[in-house]
Amino acid sequence: IMRMNKTGQVSFSVTSYIPLYFSVKWSNATGGTQTIRVERNKPATFTFNSTTSTDQEVIVYHSKHIKRLDDLSNLNLSSCLLANANKLTEVEIHSPLLYNINVTENKFLRKLDLSGCTALGTVTAVGTTLDLSKCNYLKYVDTRETSLTELIFNSKGGSLREIYYPKTIQALTLIKQPLLEVVGLPYGNTG
């Protein structure tokens, strides 16, 4: 479930683990649901002409079979609840309105890029911490230009290779990350 904030032409792509007819509910209006056959490991693009500029709910059905979601930045998201897509491997969102993201059950997640999501960590009800403790295969995390104060990783370790923190970070805990090559801290002359 995502909350979109954009009028006009919008689109994003879905890659599936198996051949399946995927449906996306863009709106409650007639013709607001789109169904496309998605081939295994081949992205299919869903497009819609949005007439609502604020807080439009977008629902992707059959989320347990989603491998990748691409071009989500095009939707100008404010909320993105992806925990049900528990086999998702990559998420990239660059939306200044994004204040809520849930990837708590995405244990196959390998890449999470939320750079430029300036509202993330500013809403008290949602919190300033991002829980990635169940993302066992995470290799790349980018939270630059967010307002998060803490990222929680699995205390048993993981396979992180690159991580980029925001200026607002207050706590760093990186336990048993033997593959870690880059720890991007926003300090010094070049940040």
PDB file of C-alpha atoms in Angstrom:
ATOM      1  CA  ILE A   1       0.000   0.000   0.000  1.00  0.00           C
ATOM      2  CA  MET A   2       1.379   3.363  -1.040  1.00  0.00           C
ATOM      3  CA  ARG A   3       0.108   6.944  -0.670  1.00  0.00           C
ATOM      4  CA  MET A   4       0.657   8.923  -3.894  1.00  0.00           C
ATOM      5  CA  ASN A   5       0.685  12.736  -4.148  1.00  0.00           C
ATOM      6  CA  LYS A   6       0.766  13.578  -7.839  1.00  0.00           C
ATOM      7  CA  THR A   7      -1.600  14.507 -10.654  1.00  0.00           C
ATOM      8  CA  GLY A   8      -1.126  13.665 -14.299  1.00  0.00           C
ATOM      9  CA  GLN A   9       0.666  10.679 -15.794  1.00  0.00           C
ATOM     10  CA  VAL A  10       2.174   8.352 -13.179  1.00  0.00           C
ATOM     11  CA  SER A  11       3.852   4.972 -13.551  1.00  0.00           C
ATOM     12  CA  PHE A  12       6.033   2.367 -11.881  1.00  0.00           C
ATOM     13  CA  SER A  13       7.344  -1.085 -12.787  1.00  0.00           C
ATOM     14  CA  VAL A  14       6.893  -4.481 -11.145  1.00  0.00           C
ATOM     15  CA  THR A  15       9.188  -7.488 -11.555  1.00  0.00           C
ATOM     16  CA  SER A  16       7.818 -10.840 -10.404  1.00  0.00           C
ATOM     17  CA  TYR A  17       9.291 -14.160  -9.317  1.00  0.00           C
ATOM     18  CA  ILE A  18       6.619 -16.074 -11.248  1.00  0.00           C
ATOM     19  CA  PRO A  19       4.374 -15.344 -14.260  1.00  0.00           C
ATOM     20  CA  LEU A  20       1.253 -13.765 -12.804  1.00  0.00           C
ATOM     21  CA  TYR A  21      -1.533 -11.299 -13.506  1.00  0.00           C
ATOM     22  CA  PHE A  22      -0.786  -8.346 -11.227  1.00  0.00           C
ATOM     23  CA  SER A  23      -3.388  -5.747 -10.367  1.00  0.00           C
ATOM     24  CA  VAL A  24      -2.824  -2.197  -9.189  1.00  0.00           C
ATOM     25  CA  LYS A  25      -5.700  -0.214  -7.733  1.00  0.00           C
ATOM     26  CA  TRP A  26      -4.969   3.421  -8.527  1.00  0.00           C
ATOM     27  CA  SER A  27      -8.332   4.823  -7.405  1.00  0.00           C
ATOM     28  CA  ASN A  28     -11.920   3.901  -6.554  1.00  0.00           C
ATOM     29  CA  ALA A  29     -13.183   5.518  -9.757  1.00  0.00           C
ATOM     30  CA  THR A  30     -14.342   3.455 -12.728  1.00  0.00           C
ATOM     31  CA  GLY A  31     -11.276   2.167 -14.544  1.00  0.00           C
ATOM     32  CA  GLY A  32      -9.109   2.821 -11.491  1.00  0.00           C
ATOM     33  CA  THR A  33      -7.761  -0.742 -11.353  1.00  0.00           C
ATOM     34  CA  GLN A  34      -5.216  -1.952 -13.893  1.00  0.00           C
ATOM     35  CA  THR A  35      -4.315  -5.616 -14.469  1.00  0.00           C
ATOM     36  CA  ILE A  36      -1.259  -6.714 -16.468  1.00  0.00           C
ATOM     37  CA  ARG A  37       0.347 -10.097 -17.031  1.00  0.00           C
ATOM     38  CA  VAL A  38       3.858  -9.914 -15.622  1.00  0.00           C
ATOM     39  CA  GLU A  39       6.392 -12.426 -16.922  1.00  0.00           C
ATOM     40  CA  ARG A  40       8.952 -13.973 -14.608  1.00  0.00           C
ATOM     41  CA  ASN A  41      11.968 -11.655 -14.063  1.00  0.00           C
ATOM     42  CA  LYS A  42      10.740  -9.154 -16.694  1.00  0.00           C
ATOM     43  CA  PRO A  43       9.508  -5.734 -15.506  1.00  0.00           C
ATOM     44  CA  ALA A  44       5.998  -4.637 -16.466  1.00  0.00           C
ATOM     45  CA  THR A  45       5.022  -0.979 -16.248  1.00  0.00           C
ATOM     46  CA  PHE A  46       1.731   0.177 -14.736  1.00  0.00           C
ATOM     47  CA  THR A  47       0.566   3.645 -15.807  1.00  0.00           C
ATOM     48  CA  PHE A  48      -2.341   5.838 -14.780  1.00  0.00           C
ATOM     49  CA  ASN A  49      -3.591   9.391 -15.245  1.00  0.00           C
ATOM     50  CA  SER A  50      -4.066  10.630 -11.680  1.00  0.00           C
ATOM     51  CA  THR A  51      -6.642  13.325 -10.983  1.00  0.00           C
ATOM     52  CA  THR A  52      -6.015  13.505  -7.213  1.00  0.00           C
ATOM     53  CA  SER A  53      -2.954  15.465  -6.129  1.00  0.00           C
ATOM     54  CA  THR A  54      -2.865  14.526  -2.437  1.00  0.00           C
ATOM     55  CA  ASP A  55      -2.924  11.294  -0.455  1.00  0.00           C
ATOM     56  CA  GLN A  56      -4.229   8.899  -3.127  1.00  0.00           C
ATOM     57  CA  GLU A  57      -4.071   5.280  -1.976  1.00  0.00           C
ATOM     58  CA  VAL A  58      -2.362   2.898  -4.429  1.00  0.00           C
ATOM     59  CA  ILE A  59      -2.634  -0.838  -3.750  1.00  0.00           C
ATOM     60  CA  VAL A  60      -0.488  -3.492  -5.446  1.00  0.00           C
ATOM     61  CA  TYR A  61      -2.085  -6.948  -5.241  1.00  0.00           C
ATOM     62  CA  HIS A  62      -0.153 -10.271  -5.062  1.00  0.00           C
ATOM     63  CA  SER A  63       2.635  -8.523  -3.163  1.00  0.00           C
ATOM     64  CA  LYS A  64       4.175 -11.806  -1.955  1.00  0.00           C
ATOM     65  CA  HIS A  65       5.395 -12.474  -5.518  1.00  0.00           C
ATOM     66  CA  ILE A  66       7.078  -9.093  -6.101  1.00  0.00           C
ATOM     67  CA  LYS A  67      10.819  -9.176  -6.704  1.00  0.00           C
ATOM     68  CA  ARG A  68      11.371  -5.488  -7.561  1.00  0.00           C
ATOM     69  CA  LEU A  69       9.458  -2.229  -7.629  1.00  0.00           C
ATOM     70  CA  ASP A  70      11.068   0.409  -9.855  1.00  0.00           C
ATOM     71  CA  ASP A  71      10.422   4.100 -10.529  1.00  0.00           C
ATOM     72  CA  LEU A  72       8.500   4.671  -7.279  1.00  0.00           C
ATOM     73  CA  SER A  73       9.914   8.211  -7.084  1.00  0.00           C
ATOM     74  CA  ASN A  74       7.613   9.078  -9.989  1.00  0.00           C
ATOM     75  CA  LEU A  75       4.615   8.742  -7.625  1.00  0.00           C
ATOM     76  CA  ASN A  76       5.777  11.378  -5.109  1.00  0.00           C
ATOM     77  CA  LEU A  77       4.974   9.019  -2.227  1.00  0.00           C
ATOM     78  CA  SER A  78       4.246  10.081   1.344  1.00  0.00           C
ATOM     79  CA  SER A  79       3.838   6.563   2.752  1.00  0.00           C
ATOM     80  CA  CYS A  80       5.019   3.180   1.507  1.00  0.00           C
ATOM     81  CA  LEU A  81       4.098   0.025   3.424  1.00  0.00           C
ATOM     82  CA  LEU A  82       6.068  -2.822   1.863  1.00  0.00           C
ATOM     83  CA  ALA A  83       6.203  -5.398   4.677  1.00  0.00           C
ATOM     84  CA  ASN A  84       3.741  -7.697   2.844  1.00  0.00           C
ATOM     85  CA  ALA A  85       6.076  -7.828  -0.167  1.00  0.00           C
ATOM     86  CA  ASN A  86       8.392  -9.976   1.922  1.00  0.00           C
ATOM     87  CA  LYS A  87      10.458 -11.260  -1.051  1.00  0.00           C
ATOM     88  CA  LEU A  88      11.227  -7.770  -2.363  1.00  0.00           C
ATOM     89  CA  THR A  89      14.926  -7.301  -3.200  1.00  0.00           C
ATOM     90  CA  GLU A  90      15.262  -3.588  -4.123  1.00  0.00           C
ATOM     91  CA  VAL A  91      13.534  -0.354  -3.138  1.00  0.00           C
ATOM     92  CA  GLU A  92      14.510   3.095  -4.383  1.00  0.00           C
ATOM     93  CA  ILE A  93      12.412   6.123  -3.463  1.00  0.00           C
ATOM     94  CA  HIS A  94      13.454   9.775  -3.711  1.00  0.00           C
ATOM     95  CA  SER A  95      10.382  11.666  -2.536  1.00  0.00           C
ATOM     96  CA  PRO A  96      10.629  14.740  -0.281  1.00  0.00           C
ATOM     97  CA  LEU A  97       7.125  13.897   1.034  1.00  0.00           C
ATOM     98  CA  LEU A  98       7.927  10.350   2.203  1.00  0.00           C
ATOM     99  CA  TYR A  99       7.461  10.280   5.980  1.00  0.00           C
ATOM    100  CA  ASN A 100       6.641   6.578   6.487  1.00  0.00           C
ATOM    101  CA  ILE A 101       8.182   3.402   5.084  1.00  0.00           C
ATOM    102  CA  ASN A 102       7.810  -0.105   6.449  1.00  0.00           C
ATOM    103  CA  VAL A 103      10.228  -2.831   5.350  1.00  0.00           C
ATOM    104  CA  THR A 104      10.238  -4.724   8.657  1.00  0.00           C
ATOM    105  CA  GLU A 105       9.412  -8.115   7.082  1.00  0.00           C
ATOM    106  CA  ASN A 106      11.528  -7.808   3.917  1.00  0.00           C
ATOM    107  CA  LYS A 107      14.247 -10.316   4.760  1.00  0.00           C
ATOM    108  CA  PHE A 108      15.379 -10.640   1.096  1.00  0.00           C
ATOM    109  CA  LEU A 109      15.916  -6.886   0.674  1.00  0.00           C
ATOM    110  CA  ARG A 110      19.367  -6.197  -0.798  1.00  0.00           C
ATOM    111  CA  LYS A 111      19.192  -2.512  -1.719  1.00  0.00           C
ATOM    112  CA  LEU A 112      17.360   0.326   0.048  1.00  0.00           C
ATOM    113  CA  ASP A 113      17.876   3.828  -1.343  1.00  0.00           C
ATOM    114  CA  LEU A 114      15.854   6.547   0.403  1.00  0.00           C
ATOM    115  CA  SER A 115      18.197   9.465  -0.279  1.00  0.00           C
ATOM    116  CA  GLY A 116      16.377  12.767  -0.621  1.00  0.00           C
ATOM    117  CA  CYS A 117      13.342  11.690   1.430  1.00  0.00           C
ATOM    118  CA  THR A 118      13.617  14.798   3.616  1.00  0.00           C
ATOM    119  CA  ALA A 119      10.372  14.202   5.557  1.00  0.00           C
ATOM    120  CA  LEU A 120      11.447  10.707   6.669  1.00  0.00           C
ATOM    121  CA  GLY A 121      12.034  10.869  10.423  1.00  0.00           C
ATOM    122  CA  THR A 122      10.183  14.148  10.999  1.00  0.00           C
ATOM    123  CA  VAL A 123       6.744  12.796  11.952  1.00  0.00           C
ATOM    124  CA  THR A 124       6.662  11.923  15.657  1.00  0.00           C
ATOM    125  CA  ALA A 125       3.848   9.369  15.323  1.00  0.00           C
ATOM    126  CA  VAL A 126       5.885   7.316  12.843  1.00  0.00           C
ATOM    127  CA  GLY A 127       9.215   7.738  14.623  1.00  0.00           C
ATOM    128  CA  THR A 128      12.774   8.656  13.760  1.00  0.00           C
ATOM    129  CA  THR A 129      14.156   5.102  13.649  1.00  0.00           C
ATOM    130  CA  LEU A 130      14.182   2.752  10.664  1.00  0.00           C
ATOM    131  CA  ASP A 131      14.061  -0.934  11.610  1.00  0.00           C
ATOM    132  CA  LEU A 132      16.076  -3.066   9.185  1.00  0.00           C
ATOM    133  CA  SER A 133      16.798  -5.861  11.669  1.00  0.00           C
ATOM    134  CA  LYS A 134      15.030  -8.559   9.616  1.00  0.00           C
ATOM    135  CA  CYS A 135      16.633  -7.538   6.318  1.00  0.00           C
ATOM    136  CA  ASN A 136      19.228 -10.323   6.493  1.00  0.00           C
ATOM    137  CA  TYR A 137      20.744  -9.890   3.013  1.00  0.00           C
ATOM    138  CA  LEU A 138      20.943  -6.090   2.885  1.00  0.00           C
ATOM    139  CA  LYS A 139      24.029  -4.930   0.956  1.00  0.00           C
ATOM    140  CA  TYR A 140      23.342  -1.234   0.252  1.00  0.00           C
ATOM    141  CA  VAL A 141      21.547   1.395   2.362  1.00  0.00           C
ATOM    142  CA  ASP A 142      21.359   5.125   1.573  1.00  0.00           C
ATOM    143  CA  THR A 143      19.478   7.429   3.960  1.00  0.00           C
ATOM    144  CA  ARG A 144      21.241  10.711   3.120  1.00  0.00           C
ATOM    145  CA  GLU A 145      19.059  13.824   3.320  1.00  0.00           C
ATOM    146  CA  THR A 146      16.521  12.145   5.626  1.00  0.00           C
ATOM    147  CA  SER A 147      15.851  13.086   9.265  1.00  0.00           C
ATOM    148  CA  LEU A 148      16.339   9.596  10.691  1.00  0.00           C
ATOM    149  CA  THR A 149      18.253   9.398  13.977  1.00  0.00           C
ATOM    150  CA  GLU A 150      18.896   5.654  14.023  1.00  0.00           C
ATOM    151  CA  LEU A 151      19.007   2.613  11.732  1.00  0.00           C
ATOM    152  CA  ILE A 152      18.535  -0.748  13.433  1.00  0.00           C
ATOM    153  CA  PHE A 153      20.337  -3.728  11.903  1.00  0.00           C
ATOM    154  CA  ASN A 154      20.348  -7.395  12.883  1.00  0.00           C
ATOM    155  CA  SER A 155      22.472  -7.829  16.027  1.00  0.00           C
ATOM    156  CA  LYS A 156      23.700 -11.206  14.703  1.00  0.00           C
ATOM    157  CA  GLY A 157      25.375  -9.475  11.763  1.00  0.00           C
ATOM    158  CA  GLY A 158      24.764  -9.228   8.056  1.00  0.00           C
ATOM    159  CA  SER A 159      26.183  -8.672   4.602  1.00  0.00           C
ATOM    160  CA  LEU A 160      26.262  -4.856   4.380  1.00  0.00           C
ATOM    161  CA  ARG A 161      28.773  -3.481   1.885  1.00  0.00           C
ATOM    162  CA  GLU A 162      27.791   0.202   1.704  1.00  0.00           C
ATOM    163  CA  ILE A 163      25.830   2.428   4.072  1.00  0.00           C
ATOM    164  CA  TYR A 164      25.254   6.181   3.899  1.00  0.00           C
ATOM    165  CA  TYR A 165      23.905   7.999   6.954  1.00  0.00           C
ATOM    166  CA  PRO A 166      22.004  11.302   7.225  1.00  0.00           C
ATOM    167  CA  LYS A 167      23.283  14.362   9.135  1.00  0.00           C
ATOM    168  CA  THR A 168      20.674  13.692  11.832  1.00  0.00           C
ATOM    169  CA  ILE A 169      22.083  10.280  12.822  1.00  0.00           C
ATOM    170  CA  GLN A 170      22.610   9.952  16.579  1.00  0.00           C
ATOM    171  CA  ALA A 171      23.500   6.278  17.026  1.00  0.00           C
ATOM    172  CA  LEU A 172      25.623   3.883  14.958  1.00  0.00           C
ATOM    173  CA  THR A 173      25.528   0.158  15.615  1.00  0.00           C
ATOM    174  CA  LEU A 174      27.208  -2.079  13.066  1.00  0.00           C
ATOM    175  CA  ILE A 175      27.786  -5.540  14.516  1.00  0.00           C
ATOM    176  CA  LYS A 176      29.405  -8.404  12.576  1.00  0.00           C
ATOM    177  CA  GLN A 177      29.405  -6.790   9.124  1.00  0.00           C
ATOM    178  CA  PRO A 178      32.576  -8.394   7.639  1.00  0.00           C
ATOM    179  CA  LEU A 179      31.833  -7.294   4.045  1.00  0.00           C
ATOM    180  CA  LEU A 180      31.390  -3.600   4.936  1.00  0.00           C
ATOM    181  CA  GLU A 181      33.518  -1.370   2.685  1.00  0.00           C
ATOM    182  CA  VAL A 182      31.892   2.084   2.840  1.00  0.00           C
ATOM    183  CA  VAL A 183      30.462   3.881   5.877  1.00  0.00           C
ATOM    184  CA  GLY A 184      29.297   7.255   4.588  1.00  0.00           C
ATOM    185  CA  LEU A 185      29.127   9.758   7.424  1.00  0.00           C
ATOM    186  CA  PRO A 186      27.894  13.298   6.652  1.00  0.00           C
ATOM    187  CA  TYR A 187      30.749  15.136   8.352  1.00  0.00           C
ATOM    188  CA  GLY A 188      33.954  16.907   7.383  1.00  0.00           C
ATOM    189  CA  ASN A 189      34.632  19.241   4.474  1.00  0.00           C
ATOM    190  CA  THR A 190      32.903  17.194   1.785  1.00  0.00           C
ATOM    191  CA  GLY A 191      30.328  15.382   3.932  1.00  0.00           C
TER     192      GLY A 191
END
